[in-house]
């Protein structure tokens, strides 16, 4: 690997390739955006925890969720997720193997998302 591959503006993608990264153009001391993202992340994190607790511990919830997914009842799946206290915007992707839920911030300046995948 040449020295140029280790320059600050090149990074490993995690998929076996090196890709260019934009150099940091902001003041390294300014963490305002990071703090805003972290603060905005707290509500979705609580939503995620409540949902996971319902799946893991609420009698019959996991069965209802899986059955609705198997029947492609997307609205029912979304309503079941919301019934656990989730207020954060989310999208669901149902597959024969499981469910993927992506939580998105209300505020686009928050700069984060959470993706949860559960296997059946």
Coordinates of C-alpha atoms in Angstrom, one line a residue:
X1 CA 0.0 0.0 0.0
X2 CA 1.5 3.3 -1.0
X3 CA 1.8 6.2 1.4
X4 CA -0.9 8.1 -0.5
X5 CA -3.5 5.5 0.5
X6 CA -3.0 6.5 4.1
X7 CA -3.5 10.3 3.5
X8 CA -6.1 12.0 5.7
X9 CA -8.5 12.2 2.7
X10 CA -8.7 8.5 1.9
X11 CA -10.6 6.0 4.0
X12 CA -11.5 2.4 4.1
X13 CA -15.1 1.7 3.1
X14 CA -15.4 -1.5 5.1
X15 CA -16.3 -3.3 1.8
X16 CA -12.7 -4.0 0.7
X17 CA -12.0 -0.8 -1.0
X18 CA -10.4 2.5 -0.3
X19 CA -12.6 5.5 -1.1
X20 CA -11.8 9.2 -1.0
X21 CA -13.1 11.1 2.1
X22 CA -13.7 14.8 2.2
X23 CA -11.2 16.6 4.3
X24 CA -12.6 18.1 7.5
X25 CA -13.5 21.6 6.6
X26 CA -14.7 22.8 10.0
X27 CA -13.0 23.9 13.1
X28 CA -12.1 20.7 15.0
X29 CA -13.0 22.5 18.3
X30 CA -16.6 23.2 17.1
X31 CA -18.7 20.3 18.2
X32 CA -22.0 22.1 17.9
X33 CA -23.4 19.9 15.2
X34 CA -22.3 16.7 16.9
X35 CA -24.0 17.7 20.1
X36 CA -27.1 18.6 18.2
X37 CA -27.1 15.2 16.6
X38 CA -26.5 13.4 19.8
X39 CA -29.3 15.3 21.6
X40 CA -31.7 14.6 18.7
X41 CA -30.7 10.9 18.9
X42 CA -31.9 10.5 22.5
X43 CA -35.7 10.3 21.7
X44 CA -35.2 7.7 18.9
X45 CA -32.9 5.7 21.2
X46 CA -35.7 5.6 23.8
X47 CA -38.2 4.6 21.1
X48 CA -35.9 1.8 20.0
X49 CA -35.5 0.5 23.5
X50 CA -39.2 0.5 24.1
X51 CA -39.8 -1.4 20.9
X52 CA -37.2 -4.0 21.7
X53 CA -38.5 -4.5 25.2
X54 CA -42.0 -5.1 23.7
X55 CA -40.7 -7.7 21.2
X56 CA -38.6 -9.4 23.9
X57 CA -41.0 -9.3 26.9
X58 CA -44.6 -8.4 26.0
X59 CA -46.6 -11.6 25.7
X60 CA -47.8 -12.2 22.2
X61 CA -46.3 -9.0 20.7
X62 CA -43.6 -10.7 18.6
X63 CA -46.2 -13.2 17.2
X64 CA -48.6 -10.4 16.2
X65 CA -45.8 -8.5 14.5
X66 CA -44.5 -11.5 12.6
X67 CA -48.0 -12.6 11.6
X68 CA -48.8 -9.1 10.3
X69 CA -45.5 -9.0 8.4
X70 CA -46.1 -12.5 6.8
X71 CA -49.5 -11.3 5.6
X72 CA -47.9 -8.1 4.2
X73 CA -50.1 -6.0 6.4
X74 CA -47.7 -3.0 6.4
X75 CA -50.1 -0.6 8.1
X76 CA -50.7 -3.1 10.9
X77 CA -47.0 -3.6 11.3
X78 CA -46.4 0.1 11.6
X79 CA -49.3 0.5 14.1
X80 CA -47.9 -2.3 16.2
X81 CA -44.5 -0.6 16.2
X82 CA -46.2 2.7 17.2
X83 CA -48.1 1.0 19.9
X84 CA -44.9 0.4 21.8
X85 CA -44.5 4.2 22.2
X86 CA -42.5 5.0 19.1
X87 CA -43.0 8.6 18.0
X88 CA -40.0 9.0 15.8
X89 CA -40.5 8.8 12.1
X90 CA -39.5 5.4 10.7
X91 CA -39.8 3.2 7.7
X92 CA -40.1 -0.6 7.6
X93 CA -38.8 -3.2 5.2
X94 CA -40.3 -6.6 5.6
X95 CA -38.6 -9.7 4.2
X96 CA -39.2 -13.5 4.6
X97 CA -36.2 -13.5 6.9
X98 CA -37.1 -10.6 9.2
X99 CA -37.9 -6.9 9.6
X100 CA -35.7 -3.8 9.1
X101 CA -36.8 -0.6 10.7
X102 CA -35.0 2.7 10.0
X103 CA -35.6 5.6 12.4
X104 CA -35.1 9.0 11.0
X105 CA -34.8 12.4 12.7
X106 CA -37.5 15.0 12.4
X107 CA -34.8 17.6 12.1
X108 CA -32.6 17.0 9.0
X109 CA -29.8 19.0 10.6
X110 CA -29.6 16.2 13.2
X111 CA -27.6 14.1 10.8
X112 CA -28.2 10.6 11.9
X113 CA -30.4 7.5 11.5
X114 CA -30.8 4.2 13.3
X115 CA -31.4 1.0 11.4
X116 CA -32.6 -2.1 13.3
X117 CA -32.8 -5.5 11.8
X118 CA -34.5 -8.4 13.5
X119 CA -34.6 -12.0 12.1
X120 CA -37.7 -14.1 12.5

